[in-house]
Short mmCIF file of N, CA and C and ligand atoms in Angstrom, two decimals:
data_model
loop_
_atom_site.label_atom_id
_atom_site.label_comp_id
_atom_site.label_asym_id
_atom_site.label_seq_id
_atom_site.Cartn_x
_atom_site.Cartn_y
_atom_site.Cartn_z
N UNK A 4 0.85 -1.20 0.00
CA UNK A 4 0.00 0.00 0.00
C UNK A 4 0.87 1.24 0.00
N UNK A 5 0.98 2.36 -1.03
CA UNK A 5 1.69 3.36 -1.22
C UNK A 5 0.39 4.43 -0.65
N UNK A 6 1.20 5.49 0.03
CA UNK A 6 0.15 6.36 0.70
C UNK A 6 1.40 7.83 -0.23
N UNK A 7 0.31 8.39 -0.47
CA UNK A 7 0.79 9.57 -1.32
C UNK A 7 0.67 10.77 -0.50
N UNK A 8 1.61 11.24 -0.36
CA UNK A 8 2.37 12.03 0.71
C UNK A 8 2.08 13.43 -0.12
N UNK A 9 1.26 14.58 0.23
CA UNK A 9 1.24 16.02 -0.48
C UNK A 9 1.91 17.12 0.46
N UNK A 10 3.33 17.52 0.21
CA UNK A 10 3.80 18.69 0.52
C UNK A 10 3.27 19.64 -0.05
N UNK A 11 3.38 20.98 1.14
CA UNK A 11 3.13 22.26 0.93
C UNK A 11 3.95 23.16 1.13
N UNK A 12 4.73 23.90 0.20
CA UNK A 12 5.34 24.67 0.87
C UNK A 12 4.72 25.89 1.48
N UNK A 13 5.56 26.10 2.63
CA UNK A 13 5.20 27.02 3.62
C UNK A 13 5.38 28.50 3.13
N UNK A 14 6.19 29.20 2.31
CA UNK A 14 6.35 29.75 1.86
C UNK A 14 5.38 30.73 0.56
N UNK A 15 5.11 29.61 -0.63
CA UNK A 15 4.18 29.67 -1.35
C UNK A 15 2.81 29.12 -1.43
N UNK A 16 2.96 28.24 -0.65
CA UNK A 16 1.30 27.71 -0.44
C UNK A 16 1.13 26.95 -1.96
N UNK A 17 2.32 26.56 -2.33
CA UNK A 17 1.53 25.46 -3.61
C UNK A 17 2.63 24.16 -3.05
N UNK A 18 1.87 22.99 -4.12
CA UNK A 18 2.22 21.89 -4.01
C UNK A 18 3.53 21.40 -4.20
N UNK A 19 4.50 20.85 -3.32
CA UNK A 19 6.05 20.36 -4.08
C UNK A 19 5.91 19.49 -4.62
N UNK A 20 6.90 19.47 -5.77
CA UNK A 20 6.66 18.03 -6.88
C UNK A 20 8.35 17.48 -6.79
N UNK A 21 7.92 16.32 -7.26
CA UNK A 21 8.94 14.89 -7.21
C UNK A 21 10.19 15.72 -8.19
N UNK A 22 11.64 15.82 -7.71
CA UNK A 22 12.29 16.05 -8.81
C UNK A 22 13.83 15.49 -7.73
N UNK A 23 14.70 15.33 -9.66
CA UNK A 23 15.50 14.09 -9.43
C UNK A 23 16.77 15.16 -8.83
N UNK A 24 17.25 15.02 -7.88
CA UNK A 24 18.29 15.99 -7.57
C UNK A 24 19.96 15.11 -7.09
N UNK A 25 20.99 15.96 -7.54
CA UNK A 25 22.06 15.60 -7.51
C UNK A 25 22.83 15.91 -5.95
N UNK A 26 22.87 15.06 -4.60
CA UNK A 26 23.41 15.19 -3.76
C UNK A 26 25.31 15.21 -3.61
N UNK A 27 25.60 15.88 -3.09
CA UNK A 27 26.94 15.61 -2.54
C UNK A 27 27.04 15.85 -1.21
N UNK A 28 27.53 14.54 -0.19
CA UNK A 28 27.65 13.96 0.65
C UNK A 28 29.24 12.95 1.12
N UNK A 29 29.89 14.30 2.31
CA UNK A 29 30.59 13.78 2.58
C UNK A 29 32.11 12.92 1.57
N UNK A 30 32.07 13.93 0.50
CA UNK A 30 32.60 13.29 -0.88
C UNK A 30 31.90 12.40 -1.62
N UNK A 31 30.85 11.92 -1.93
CA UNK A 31 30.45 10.87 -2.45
C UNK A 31 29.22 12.31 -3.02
N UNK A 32 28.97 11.46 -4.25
CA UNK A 32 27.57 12.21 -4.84
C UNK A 32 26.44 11.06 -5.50
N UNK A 33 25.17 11.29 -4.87
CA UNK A 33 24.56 10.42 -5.78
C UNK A 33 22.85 10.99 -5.43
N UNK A 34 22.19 10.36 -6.22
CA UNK A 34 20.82 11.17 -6.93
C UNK A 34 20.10 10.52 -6.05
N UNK A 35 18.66 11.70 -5.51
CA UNK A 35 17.83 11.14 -5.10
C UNK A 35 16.65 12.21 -5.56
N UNK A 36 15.27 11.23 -5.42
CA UNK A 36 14.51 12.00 -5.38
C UNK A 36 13.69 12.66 -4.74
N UNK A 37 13.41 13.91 -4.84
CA UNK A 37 12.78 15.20 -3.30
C UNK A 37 11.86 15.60 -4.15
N UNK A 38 11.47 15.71 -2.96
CA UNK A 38 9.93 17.37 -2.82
C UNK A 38 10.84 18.04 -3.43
N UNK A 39 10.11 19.16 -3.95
CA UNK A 39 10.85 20.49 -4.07
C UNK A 39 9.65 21.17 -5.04
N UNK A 40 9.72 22.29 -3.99
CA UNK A 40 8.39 23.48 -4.72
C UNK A 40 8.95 24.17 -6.14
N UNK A 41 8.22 23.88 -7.14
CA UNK A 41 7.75 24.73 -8.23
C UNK A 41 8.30 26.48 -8.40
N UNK A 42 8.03 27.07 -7.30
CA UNK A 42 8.09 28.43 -7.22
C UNK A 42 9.48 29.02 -6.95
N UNK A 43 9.93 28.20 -5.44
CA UNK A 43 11.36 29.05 -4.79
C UNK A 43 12.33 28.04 -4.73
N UNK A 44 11.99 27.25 -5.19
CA UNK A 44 13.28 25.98 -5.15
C UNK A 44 13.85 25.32 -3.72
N UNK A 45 12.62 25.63 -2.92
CA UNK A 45 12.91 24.89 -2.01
C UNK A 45 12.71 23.32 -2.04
N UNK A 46 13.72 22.79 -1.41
CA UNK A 46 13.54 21.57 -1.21
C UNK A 46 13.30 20.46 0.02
N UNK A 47 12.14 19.48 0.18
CA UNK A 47 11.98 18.95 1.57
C UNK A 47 13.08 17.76 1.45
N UNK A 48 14.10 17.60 2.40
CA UNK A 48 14.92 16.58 2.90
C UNK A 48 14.05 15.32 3.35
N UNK A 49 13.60 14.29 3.08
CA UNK A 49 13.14 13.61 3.56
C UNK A 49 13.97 13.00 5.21
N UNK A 50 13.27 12.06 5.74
CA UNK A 50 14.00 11.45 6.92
C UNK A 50 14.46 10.11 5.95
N UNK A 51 13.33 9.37 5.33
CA UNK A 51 13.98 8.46 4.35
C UNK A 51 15.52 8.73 3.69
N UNK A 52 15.69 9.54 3.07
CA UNK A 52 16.87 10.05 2.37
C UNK A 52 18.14 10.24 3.56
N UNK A 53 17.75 10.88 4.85
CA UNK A 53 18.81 11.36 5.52
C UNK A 53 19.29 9.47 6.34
N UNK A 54 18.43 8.74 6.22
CA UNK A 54 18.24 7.15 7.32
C UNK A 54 18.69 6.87 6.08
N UNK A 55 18.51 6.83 5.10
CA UNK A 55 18.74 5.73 3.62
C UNK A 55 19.97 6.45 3.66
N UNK A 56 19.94 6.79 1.90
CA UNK A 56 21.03 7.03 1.49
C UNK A 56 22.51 7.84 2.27
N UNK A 57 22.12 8.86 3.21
CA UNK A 57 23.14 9.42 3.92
C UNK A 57 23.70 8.45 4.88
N UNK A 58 23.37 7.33 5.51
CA UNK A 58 24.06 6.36 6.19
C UNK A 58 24.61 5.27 5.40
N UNK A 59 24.12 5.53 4.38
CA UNK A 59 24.94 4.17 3.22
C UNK A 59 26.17 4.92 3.32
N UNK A 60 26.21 6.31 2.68
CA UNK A 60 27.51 6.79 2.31
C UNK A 60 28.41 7.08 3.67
N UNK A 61 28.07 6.70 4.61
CA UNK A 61 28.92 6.87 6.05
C UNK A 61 29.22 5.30 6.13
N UNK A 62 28.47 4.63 5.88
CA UNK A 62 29.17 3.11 5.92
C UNK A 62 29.93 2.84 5.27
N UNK A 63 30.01 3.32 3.86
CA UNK A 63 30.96 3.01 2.72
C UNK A 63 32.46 3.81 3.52
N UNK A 64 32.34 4.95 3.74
CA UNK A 64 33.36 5.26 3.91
C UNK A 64 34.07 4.59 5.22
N UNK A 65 33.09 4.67 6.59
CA UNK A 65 33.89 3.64 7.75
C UNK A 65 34.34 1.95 7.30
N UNK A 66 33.84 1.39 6.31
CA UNK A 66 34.37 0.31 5.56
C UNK A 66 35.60 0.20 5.07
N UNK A 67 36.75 1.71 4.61
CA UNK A 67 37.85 1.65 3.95
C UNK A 67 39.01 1.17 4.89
ZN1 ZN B 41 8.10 27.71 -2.24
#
């Protein structure tokens, strides 16, 4: 069951949409996809993204 999640930004009062963005992290760069409003380019950080992908790239590196 996918539950569809509608951000608002606080700012503009319209809807953020899905877009593919290029992270850099800790030296490592890799794509995820965010909220991010239409209007001011803000973007919502998920907790998914910061638990997912930002602890992969801290494991990779305590692995060397
Ligand atoms: Zn905005």
């Amino acid at each position: 069951m996918e539950k569809k999640q509608k951000l608002i930004c606080d700012r503009c009062k319209v809807e953020m949409v899905d877009k593919e963005v290029q992270f850099s992290y800790l030296g490592k760069s890799f794509r995820h996809k965010v909220k991010r409003c239409p209007e001011c380019g803000q973007v919502y950080i998920s907790e998914e993204l910061v638990k997912g992908r930002m602890s992969q790239v801290e494991k990779m590196l305590e692995d060397k």
